[in-house]
XYZ file of C-alpha atoms in Angstrom:
645
model
C -0.083 -0.093 -0.070
C 1.430 3.321 -0.818
C 2.128 5.480 2.080
C -0.800 8.192 0.547
C -3.249 6.036 1.440
C -5.494 4.630 4.096
C -7.486 1.544 4.563
C -10.885 1.480 5.839
C -12.502 -0.921 6.968
C -16.470 -0.706 6.794
C -19.161 -2.307 9.660
C -20.200 -5.146 7.079
C -16.205 -6.063 6.925
C -15.060 -4.528 3.621
C -12.420 -2.775 3.454
C -11.926 -0.322 0.895
C -9.043 1.860 -0.324
C -8.729 5.914 -0.372
C -6.463 8.324 -0.150
C -5.227 10.107 2.758
C -7.354 13.009 3.099
C -10.406 11.428 2.058
C -13.347 12.811 4.255
C -16.285 10.834 5.038
C -18.920 12.585 2.750
C -16.957 11.655 -0.538
C -16.569 8.171 0.634
C -20.550 8.480 1.225
C -20.793 9.479 -2.504
C -18.352 6.912 -3.760
C -20.360 4.441 -2.295
C -24.082 6.537 -3.114
C -25.071 9.053 -4.481
C -28.526 8.176 -1.809
C -26.104 7.381 1.165
C -24.356 10.618 0.663
C -27.476 12.446 0.797
C -28.727 11.412 3.875
C -25.118 10.865 6.448
C -25.098 13.492 8.879
C -21.505 12.097 10.280
C -19.259 9.371 10.630
C -17.732 7.692 13.286
C -13.613 6.790 12.768
C -12.730 4.171 15.244
C -14.681 4.679 18.175
C -14.715 8.801 17.489
C -17.651 10.776 15.954
C -16.740 13.261 12.934
C -17.608 15.742 10.555
C -18.360 14.954 7.296
C -15.950 17.293 5.729
C -13.245 15.889 8.367
C -10.272 14.852 6.169
C -9.013 11.348 7.767
C -5.393 10.251 7.688
C -5.513 6.886 9.191
C -6.652 3.204 8.721
C -9.493 2.162 10.645
C -12.970 1.030 11.141
C -15.643 3.696 9.742
C -19.017 3.934 10.228
C -21.473 6.243 7.922
C -24.194 7.369 10.552
C -27.881 8.570 9.203
C -30.382 10.172 11.604
C -32.062 6.332 11.858
C -28.408 5.360 13.729
C -27.719 6.501 17.495
C -24.800 8.283 16.717
C -26.310 10.008 14.416
C -28.750 11.420 16.726
C -26.007 12.380 18.931
C -24.235 14.477 16.365
C -27.505 16.592 15.388
C -28.313 17.018 18.771
C -25.030 17.945 19.911
C -25.074 20.476 17.507
C -28.492 21.927 18.458
C -26.776 22.477 21.620
C -24.099 24.935 19.718
C -27.500 26.452 18.036
C -28.632 27.303 21.459
C -25.445 28.724 22.468
C -25.392 30.724 19.219
C -28.964 31.553 19.632
C -27.873 33.121 23.622
C -24.576 34.912 22.030
C -26.885 36.339 19.769
C -29.729 37.453 22.303
C -28.179 38.225 25.642
C -24.160 39.082 24.389
C -21.468 38.227 26.848
C -22.458 35.271 28.702
C -19.898 32.285 29.613
C -20.552 28.608 28.245
C -19.888 25.656 29.892
C -20.164 21.864 28.042
C -23.365 21.255 25.843
C -23.525 17.542 24.983
C -25.943 15.523 23.713
C -28.410 13.366 26.350
C -30.906 10.235 25.452
C -33.507 12.066 24.175
C -31.930 16.394 22.815
C -29.502 18.109 24.313
C -28.649 20.470 27.032
C -26.780 23.602 28.047
C -24.883 25.331 31.112
C -24.436 28.787 31.016
C -23.410 31.819 33.568
C -25.550 34.702 32.623
C -24.048 36.327 35.162
C -26.240 39.263 36.294
C -29.193 38.504 33.732
C -32.175 36.379 34.493
C -33.485 33.722 32.082
C -36.966 31.599 32.885
C -39.160 29.392 30.826
C -41.192 32.500 29.655
C -38.062 33.240 27.444
C -37.745 30.226 25.449
C -39.877 30.698 22.897
C -37.757 33.943 22.113
C -34.682 31.634 22.561
C -36.146 28.936 20.091
C -36.931 31.385 17.125
C -33.691 33.180 17.346
C -32.309 29.634 16.951
C -34.984 28.914 13.616
C -33.213 31.826 12.278
C -29.832 31.182 12.670
C -31.230 27.419 11.628
C -31.721 28.574 8.107
C -28.689 30.409 7.268
C -26.961 26.501 6.932
C -23.973 27.518 8.236
C -21.615 24.704 8.633
C -19.974 23.467 11.531
C -15.684 23.557 11.163
C -13.737 21.938 13.420
C -10.434 22.685 13.466
C -7.127 21.864 16.055
C -5.957 24.953 18.287
C -2.689 25.370 20.087
C -3.226 25.056 24.198
C -1.509 28.800 24.374
C -3.551 30.150 21.444
C -6.960 28.234 22.879
C -6.325 29.622 26.373
C -5.665 33.149 25.206
C -8.487 33.174 22.830
C -10.995 32.727 25.947
C -8.629 34.559 28.433
C -10.143 37.731 25.793
C -13.649 35.919 26.308
C -12.991 36.580 29.485
C -14.783 32.813 29.880
C -13.478 30.880 33.561
C -15.781 27.935 32.374
C -14.107 27.219 29.160
C -10.720 28.469 30.282
C -11.481 25.728 33.757
C -11.860 23.062 30.714
C -8.694 23.682 29.166
C -6.560 22.879 32.338
C -7.367 19.052 32.306
C -6.556 18.925 28.226
C -3.471 18.418 27.006
C -1.274 20.231 24.435
C -2.740 19.034 20.764
C -5.914 17.395 21.937
C -7.832 20.916 21.927
C -9.990 21.442 19.138
C -13.019 24.410 18.203
C -15.627 23.960 16.191
C -17.255 27.109 14.535
C -20.150 27.687 12.953
C -21.334 31.776 12.217
C -20.849 34.006 14.674
C -20.009 31.479 17.400
C -16.878 29.335 18.479
C -16.779 26.755 21.016
C -14.046 24.200 22.753
C -14.830 20.896 21.148
C -13.933 17.342 19.882
C -16.911 16.864 17.470
C -18.533 15.324 15.465
C -21.104 17.612 14.162
C -24.321 17.626 11.492
C -23.103 19.055 7.890
C -24.699 22.449 8.277
C -27.492 24.188 10.958
C -29.932 23.799 8.357
C -30.169 20.417 8.858
C -32.500 21.921 12.175
C -35.657 22.021 10.992
C -38.076 21.514 14.255
C -37.018 22.814 17.421
C -38.374 23.280 21.207
C -36.745 24.031 24.499
C -38.097 22.169 27.100
C -37.670 23.895 30.260
C -34.554 25.610 32.680
C -32.951 24.092 35.300
C -30.157 24.833 38.014
C -26.993 22.793 37.382
C -23.513 23.237 40.092
C -20.317 23.583 37.746
C -18.855 20.245 36.747
C -21.791 18.387 39.151
C -20.203 19.926 42.119
C -21.819 21.480 45.042
C -19.464 23.530 46.159
C -19.288 25.168 42.499
C -21.067 27.842 40.819
C -24.799 27.135 40.083
C -25.131 27.898 36.295
C -28.106 27.853 34.027
C -29.502 24.570 32.030
C -31.470 25.167 29.418
C -33.337 21.767 27.624
C -34.092 21.396 24.613
C -34.973 18.620 21.795
C -34.503 18.908 18.033
C -35.248 17.117 14.781
C -34.611 17.098 10.786
C -38.830 17.104 10.531
C -41.463 18.716 12.139
C -43.338 16.040 11.929
C -40.808 14.138 14.071
C -41.062 17.203 16.734
C -44.930 16.724 17.191
C -44.800 12.601 17.500
C -42.465 13.603 20.000
C -43.667 16.201 21.726
C -47.449 13.886 22.078
C -44.897 10.873 23.558
C -43.936 14.010 26.127
C -47.264 14.691 27.072
C -48.015 10.489 27.233
C -45.243 10.376 30.016
C -46.313 13.313 32.682
C -49.548 11.585 32.247
C -48.134 7.903 33.204
C -44.939 10.390 35.596
C -44.399 7.125 39.045
C -44.347 10.255 41.017
C -47.845 11.472 40.164
C -49.212 7.880 39.634
C -47.129 6.633 42.967
C -49.447 9.216 45.054
C -52.581 8.608 42.919
C -52.099 4.806 43.662
C -50.793 5.209 47.307
C -47.282 3.081 46.978
C -44.690 5.694 48.174
C -43.974 9.460 49.286
C -40.380 10.954 50.721
C -40.522 13.548 53.642
C -37.504 15.602 54.428
C -37.498 14.829 57.949
C -36.437 11.754 56.627
C -34.389 13.368 54.182
C -33.501 13.637 50.593
C -33.586 10.355 48.214
C -34.880 7.950 51.094
C -38.242 6.355 49.920
C -41.116 5.214 52.175
C -42.758 2.344 51.014
C -46.599 2.822 51.585
C -49.239 -0.636 52.164
C -49.607 -1.102 48.821
C -46.187 -0.327 47.387
C -45.135 -2.010 49.764
C -46.705 -5.592 48.896
C -46.156 -4.835 45.114
C -42.401 -4.896 46.290
C -42.755 -8.178 48.312
C -44.511 -9.516 45.320
C -41.974 -8.166 43.440
C -39.375 -10.361 45.797
C -41.070 -13.459 46.379
C -41.648 -14.136 42.549
C -37.601 -13.404 42.240
C -36.832 -15.905 45.289
C -39.051 -19.016 43.449
C -37.383 -18.029 40.237
C -33.882 -17.837 41.941
C -34.531 -20.830 44.382
C -35.451 -23.151 41.052
C -31.946 -21.799 39.819
C -30.269 -22.975 42.951
C -28.775 -19.576 44.528
C -28.559 -19.548 48.520
C -30.601 -16.445 50.106
C -27.836 -15.180 52.118
C -28.670 -11.542 54.684
C -25.934 -8.662 55.608
C -25.532 -5.561 57.122
C -26.316 -2.086 56.426
C -23.255 -1.269 57.316
C -19.595 -2.580 57.348
C -16.439 -1.740 58.497
C -14.372 1.060 56.327
C -11.002 -1.684 55.712
C -13.955 -4.025 54.004
C -14.203 -1.299 51.721
C -11.247 0.029 51.200
C -10.362 -3.723 50.287
C -12.985 -3.752 47.685
C -12.146 -0.971 46.020
C -14.602 1.358 46.324
C -13.942 3.057 49.156
C -10.542 4.659 46.609
C -13.289 5.024 44.259
C -16.723 6.627 45.705
C -15.337 7.488 49.574
C -14.938 10.886 48.943
C -17.946 11.571 46.807
C -20.451 9.634 48.999
C -22.224 8.776 52.621
C -18.929 10.125 55.508
C -17.702 7.278 57.513
C -19.060 6.514 60.899
C -16.901 6.777 63.855
C -17.568 5.313 67.357
C -16.644 5.267 70.530
C -13.465 3.599 69.725
C -10.549 5.753 68.852
C -9.788 5.348 64.828
C -12.629 2.416 64.509
C -14.706 3.529 61.277
C -17.696 2.604 59.474
C -19.278 3.052 56.604
C -22.834 2.754 54.909
C -22.772 0.008 52.617
C -22.770 1.032 49.036
C -22.430 -2.074 47.883
C -23.306 -6.005 48.539
C -20.426 -7.776 46.845
C -17.344 -7.095 49.406
C -19.887 -9.155 51.845
C -20.483 -11.672 49.987
C -17.158 -12.215 49.293
C -16.454 -12.471 53.048
C -19.275 -15.120 53.094
C -17.617 -17.147 50.300
C -14.318 -16.667 52.291
C -15.903 -17.632 55.876
C -15.549 -21.268 54.703
C -12.931 -23.847 52.539
C -14.405 -24.229 49.101
C -13.616 -27.398 46.836
C -14.186 -27.165 42.891
C -16.929 -29.622 43.363
C -18.625 -26.299 46.170
C -18.753 -24.442 42.675
C -20.740 -22.730 41.191
C -21.354 -21.004 44.467
C -24.131 -18.820 43.828
C -25.563 -15.705 46.852
C -28.302 -13.756 46.742
C -29.842 -11.278 48.685
C -32.089 -7.842 48.911
C -29.579 -5.892 50.163
C -30.672 -2.122 51.149
C -27.406 0.344 49.380
C -26.494 3.684 50.280
C -25.269 6.209 47.607
C -24.938 10.083 48.510
C -26.550 11.526 45.506
C -26.275 15.202 44.921
C -29.996 17.067 45.735
C -30.115 18.157 41.752
C -29.891 14.551 40.501
C -32.228 12.734 43.041
C -35.472 11.702 40.905
C -38.481 10.087 42.438
C -37.687 6.776 43.001
C -35.437 6.603 39.253
C -32.115 8.094 41.495
C -32.593 7.617 45.351
C -29.760 7.590 48.016
C -31.290 4.160 49.367
C -32.436 1.398 47.488
C -33.007 -2.429 47.763
C -30.911 -4.749 44.968
C -32.165 -8.227 43.931
C -27.994 -8.723 44.422
C -26.772 -12.424 43.729
C -22.978 -13.265 43.650
C -22.061 -16.594 41.638
C -18.221 -17.582 42.667
C -16.995 -20.281 39.748
C -14.721 -22.289 38.284
C -13.112 -19.520 34.980
C -14.994 -23.106 32.277
C -18.370 -22.179 34.516
C -18.101 -18.370 33.556
C -20.033 -18.700 30.091
C -22.429 -21.355 30.840
C -23.563 -19.571 34.361
C -23.845 -16.666 32.216
C -25.955 -18.127 30.388
C -28.468 -18.729 33.013
C -27.983 -15.648 34.595
C -29.609 -13.856 30.675
C -32.070 -16.718 31.077
C -33.149 -15.479 34.714
C -33.489 -11.568 32.924
C -36.050 -13.145 30.221
C -38.397 -14.666 32.482
C -38.364 -10.782 34.900
C -39.071 -9.067 30.990
C -41.408 -12.142 30.105
C -43.753 -12.061 33.224
C -43.721 -8.292 33.511
C -44.268 -7.359 29.883
C -41.135 -6.171 28.231
C -41.162 -6.757 25.107
C -38.612 -4.713 23.281
C -34.763 -4.895 24.504
C -31.178 -3.880 23.566
C -28.499 -5.467 25.602
C -25.632 -2.910 25.669
C -22.238 -5.136 25.790
C -20.364 -2.288 28.056
C -16.317 -2.521 27.659
C -12.985 -0.647 29.261
C -12.111 2.980 27.419
C -10.348 1.515 24.933
C -7.385 4.139 24.806
C -7.193 5.302 29.109
C -6.834 2.379 31.121
C -5.996 3.855 33.868
C -10.163 4.123 35.277
C -9.819 0.229 35.714
C -8.921 -2.314 38.561
C -7.413 -5.823 37.462
C -4.589 -7.049 34.890
C -4.946 -7.013 31.309
C -5.543 -10.982 30.933
C -8.497 -10.984 33.040
C -10.032 -8.336 31.648
C -9.851 -9.309 28.106
C -10.654 -12.667 29.372
C -13.544 -11.652 30.846
C -14.814 -9.141 27.963
C -14.268 -12.488 25.565
C -17.070 -14.553 28.025
C -19.612 -11.826 27.915
C -19.476 -11.521 23.353
C -19.607 -15.098 23.925
C -22.307 -15.573 26.072
C -24.645 -13.372 24.303
C -23.994 -14.542 21.290
C -24.624 -17.593 22.315
C -28.384 -16.382 23.217
C -28.812 -14.889 19.954
C -29.068 -11.522 21.717
C -29.270 -8.069 20.122
C -26.371 -6.254 20.891
C -24.598 -3.147 20.848
C -21.249 -2.313 21.957
C -20.504 0.482 24.601
C -17.212 1.814 25.121
C -16.052 3.207 28.548
C -19.149 2.094 29.937
C -17.729 -0.652 31.937
C -17.554 -1.047 35.818
C -14.254 -0.259 36.995
C -13.224 -4.048 38.024
C -15.717 -5.815 35.387
C -17.119 -5.599 32.159
C -21.020 -6.122 31.768
C -24.534 -6.884 30.521
C -26.818 -4.360 30.031
C -30.494 -4.357 29.490
C -31.798 -1.698 27.643
C -35.431 -2.171 27.640
C -37.935 -0.098 25.370
C -41.044 0.367 27.192
C -44.810 1.155 26.265
C -44.220 4.536 25.054
C -40.748 4.127 23.258
C -38.370 5.120 26.086
C -35.002 3.413 26.815
C -34.666 2.140 30.685
C -31.513 0.402 31.567
C -32.719 -2.645 33.370
C -31.113 -6.158 35.152
C -27.022 -6.137 35.185
C -24.651 -9.001 34.526
C -21.250 -8.487 35.578
C -17.701 -10.440 34.905
C -15.375 -10.255 37.618
C -11.638 -11.562 38.056
C -10.826 -8.455 40.807
C -12.785 -8.582 43.682
C -11.672 -12.689 44.321
C -8.071 -11.176 43.757
C -8.319 -8.835 46.097
C -10.039 -10.494 48.863
C -8.061 -13.518 48.270
C -10.804 -15.725 47.587
C -9.715 -19.590 46.558
C -10.104 -23.071 45.633
C -8.883 -26.394 45.741
C -8.864 -27.127 42.190
C -9.298 -32.258 41.146
C -5.402 -30.891 41.145
C -5.277 -30.344 44.672
C -3.582 -27.367 43.988
C -5.156 -23.797 45.510
C -7.141 -21.404 42.637
C -8.974 -17.974 42.109
C -12.565 -18.483 41.451
C -14.497 -16.066 39.004
C -16.651 -13.482 40.504
C -20.204 -12.586 38.860
C -22.246 -10.332 39.818
C -25.859 -10.244 38.875
C -29.365 -8.353 39.672
C -32.251 -8.546 36.748
C -34.128 -5.924 38.381
C -31.606 -3.596 39.116
C -32.573 -1.494 42.348
C -36.148 -2.193 43.353
C -36.433 1.311 43.300
C -36.314 2.029 40.069
C -37.495 -1.134 38.650
C -41.228 -0.018 40.629
C -41.277 3.114 39.158
C -39.877 2.198 35.109
C -42.655 -1.164 35.934
C -45.450 1.738 37.074
C -44.529 3.811 33.557
C -44.832 1.421 31.270
C -47.703 0.200 33.188
C -49.215 3.367 32.990
C -50.104 2.222 36.974
C -52.431 -0.705 35.698
C -49.708 -3.253 36.708
C -50.275 -7.217 35.739
C -53.043 -8.605 37.730
C -51.023 -11.201 39.505
C -48.578 -8.239 40.867
C -51.203 -5.267 41.636
C -52.305 -4.784 45.519
C -55.195 -4.745 44.659
C -57.106 -6.846 42.565
C -60.850 -6.273 42.698
C -62.793 -4.056 44.931
C -66.492 -4.989 46.559
C -69.316 -2.573 46.122
C -72.603 -2.934 47.935
C -74.811 -0.361 46.371
C -76.286 -0.241 49.989
C -75.662 -0.708 53.519
C -78.211 -3.682 54.038
C -76.137 -5.518 51.257
C -72.497 -5.639 53.436
C -73.127 -8.507 54.672
C -72.611 -10.955 51.946
C -70.400 -8.397 50.986
C -68.353 -9.496 53.818
C -69.198 -13.059 52.794
C -67.803 -12.969 48.756
C -64.561 -11.741 50.677
C -63.960 -13.851 52.990
C -64.267 -15.977 50.202
C -62.257 -14.424 47.906
C -59.148 -13.834 50.630
C -59.636 -17.627 51.473
C -57.952 -18.154 47.854
C -55.327 -15.408 47.661
C -57.587 -13.039 45.960
C -56.724 -10.117 46.952
C -60.246 -7.443 47.157
C -61.154 -5.038 49.710
C -65.260 -3.302 50.299
C -65.874 -0.153 49.672
C -68.075 0.700 52.533
C -68.612 4.343 52.076
C -72.085 5.844 51.762
C -72.121 6.924 48.676
C -73.619 6.644 45.004
C -72.632 3.237 43.158
C -71.468 5.450 40.425
C -69.555 7.500 42.422
C -68.187 3.937 43.921
C -67.302 2.835 40.268
C -65.974 5.819 39.059
C -63.214 6.742 42.128
C -62.330 2.490 41.503
C -61.890 3.248 37.720
C -59.219 6.256 38.954
C -57.529 4.232 41.094
C -57.059 1.800 38.380
C -58.910 -1.666 40.519
C -58.148 -4.309 37.904
C -61.878 -5.714 38.974
C -65.207 -4.370 40.707
C -67.942 -6.622 42.033
C -71.611 -4.940 42.538
C -73.821 -6.668 44.810
C -77.266 -5.619 45.335
C -80.302 -7.620 46.277
C -80.225 -9.510 42.727
C -76.899 -10.797 43.184
C -77.178 -11.237 46.704
C -80.719 -13.773 46.111
C -78.376 -16.075 43.247
C -75.591 -15.344 45.146
C -73.474 -14.179 42.714
C -71.540 -11.253 41.667
C -72.092 -8.416 39.265
C -68.712 -8.016 37.464
C -67.021 -4.611 35.932
C -63.544 -5.112 34.304
C -61.395 -1.764 34.103
C -61.580 0.006 30.499
C -63.973 -2.800 30.015
C -66.293 -2.326 31.160
C -69.752 -5.008 32.755
C -68.771 -8.651 32.212
C -72.379 -10.041 33.272
C -73.028 -11.420 36.918
C -71.136 -14.924 37.869
C -70.990 -17.171 41.034
C -67.823 -16.603 43.147
C -66.196 -19.797 42.029
C -67.156 -18.421 38.382
C -65.209 -15.215 39.185
C -62.092 -17.448 41.183
C -61.766 -18.989 37.524
C -61.939 -15.583 35.503
C -59.034 -14.493 38.044
C -57.224 -17.208 37.995
C -57.266 -17.637 34.291
C -55.821 -14.209 33.798
C -53.476 -14.629 35.836
C -51.771 -18.124 34.450
C -51.616 -15.820 31.065
């Protein structure tokens, strides 16, 4: 190959040769005019680049469109730049922090100085963004020497960008320019602002610079954008539906959970109905784990600081989490448990182990505590105390893949029981360049990543590779589930870990009579019960599967004179573990039915004179209406049949 040529490998394995300096747009044109028309950018060796950025290295390349995740990322990242340009045009001398893409849209953190901004200003900013978008200004990326970058932002008196520059190396600094706006940015971006056809700025919030409560509070503006107005209209309709399904709203209406400032932010209090729902989820998992050969264990809510020093959790999280609890004994410190795994390592170590004892599967619904900043807390999805359906499998290296596949089967059992049908399995691997963030040897990491990739392939999972998403102690498989309105949630995780067994010096005696190190698999199909309940509530819009819902039916006597028969029905159904209650209020039957519908009670059993005479109940189903009269035994069969399904 000539020194002036490069080899590029495409996703389908095809390798093509181009002259150095060829850009992604020219590559797209060499494939087809249609691809060149829809391409937004490219991913080269894992880095997003602009279509017109010259390519001077060999590697793997992917041309991306709006339909690709990377395409949306580039589109929304570019839209954040457009937002910043609009703010600069309107407000003049403002300072810009960071403006990244997020799962659905983008935001920019801004220091407005003495100027004030509210959500009433968003339509004006949107209008300015549309004006600038129509100019079709190109996004031009170029490298800048560090001293020149510092000089540029010193002249602008931009302390936020200067702070970002401190940690950047000379030679790695790049600017992006569009129109009259210049930003410090790695790229990539869409070709020009004209691609942005529809914009909606959603809300204004406060955000600490670099997420640190000790730093300055900035103004964060959230937005979303699309290449077509119809896409925005569809998104806004989904957003309205999401508001109706918000687990915080439904949790209050259904009496599932509450929060108390006196108890503390991010520490949920489970109300009776929520506790019942949670207990049924736990019972479901306990039964599944028993069938799969897990042994239950229980560990304390606190642990000696040395435990987490040994595990590495203190080094990684100690400074930013709950601080040590001091005891009357000088120098003795305990921590609120941030993870269950160190405790399980000590349980493993409590007895000598043989290769015949493995795999050893230890399971616990363990409550852990992590200090999340107050601005990051959100209902049950981001809390400071949560319970994991945690389990750790200690096995021989030759057992890893089979154990991993068994856990995948367990995850599927959960998804099938709760109606999660669409998912992507994300294989989370190390950063390809920076290894300083991880503990453990290269050999162990290579083997762990290989085991996960092979197990996922053998189970025919729909997978994506995500670099820089691994835990600090090992790679993992995260299940990204789409809910009923198309949002993606991370539910369930499986992680291979060669490192904690090393740190805790865990051993087993092999068939060769020598001592060996076990491999550890972390798994939590629910993840955290709090977050899982939040996602499930929104997925189901509060209408849980009948086997799970805290209240399966409500008995509605037309008047007090039918109360005796209502109590008989209650007793008969409760004997069969059918969860019903009686609405004893002196209200008209129409209001009782309406209230039961609002509470999303699956079945209403109406009792009047005719029902008493015939020893029947008149059955209504939530959202379906009247099912007619039937005997108590017949109603039991209706419930049994629905639960079976």
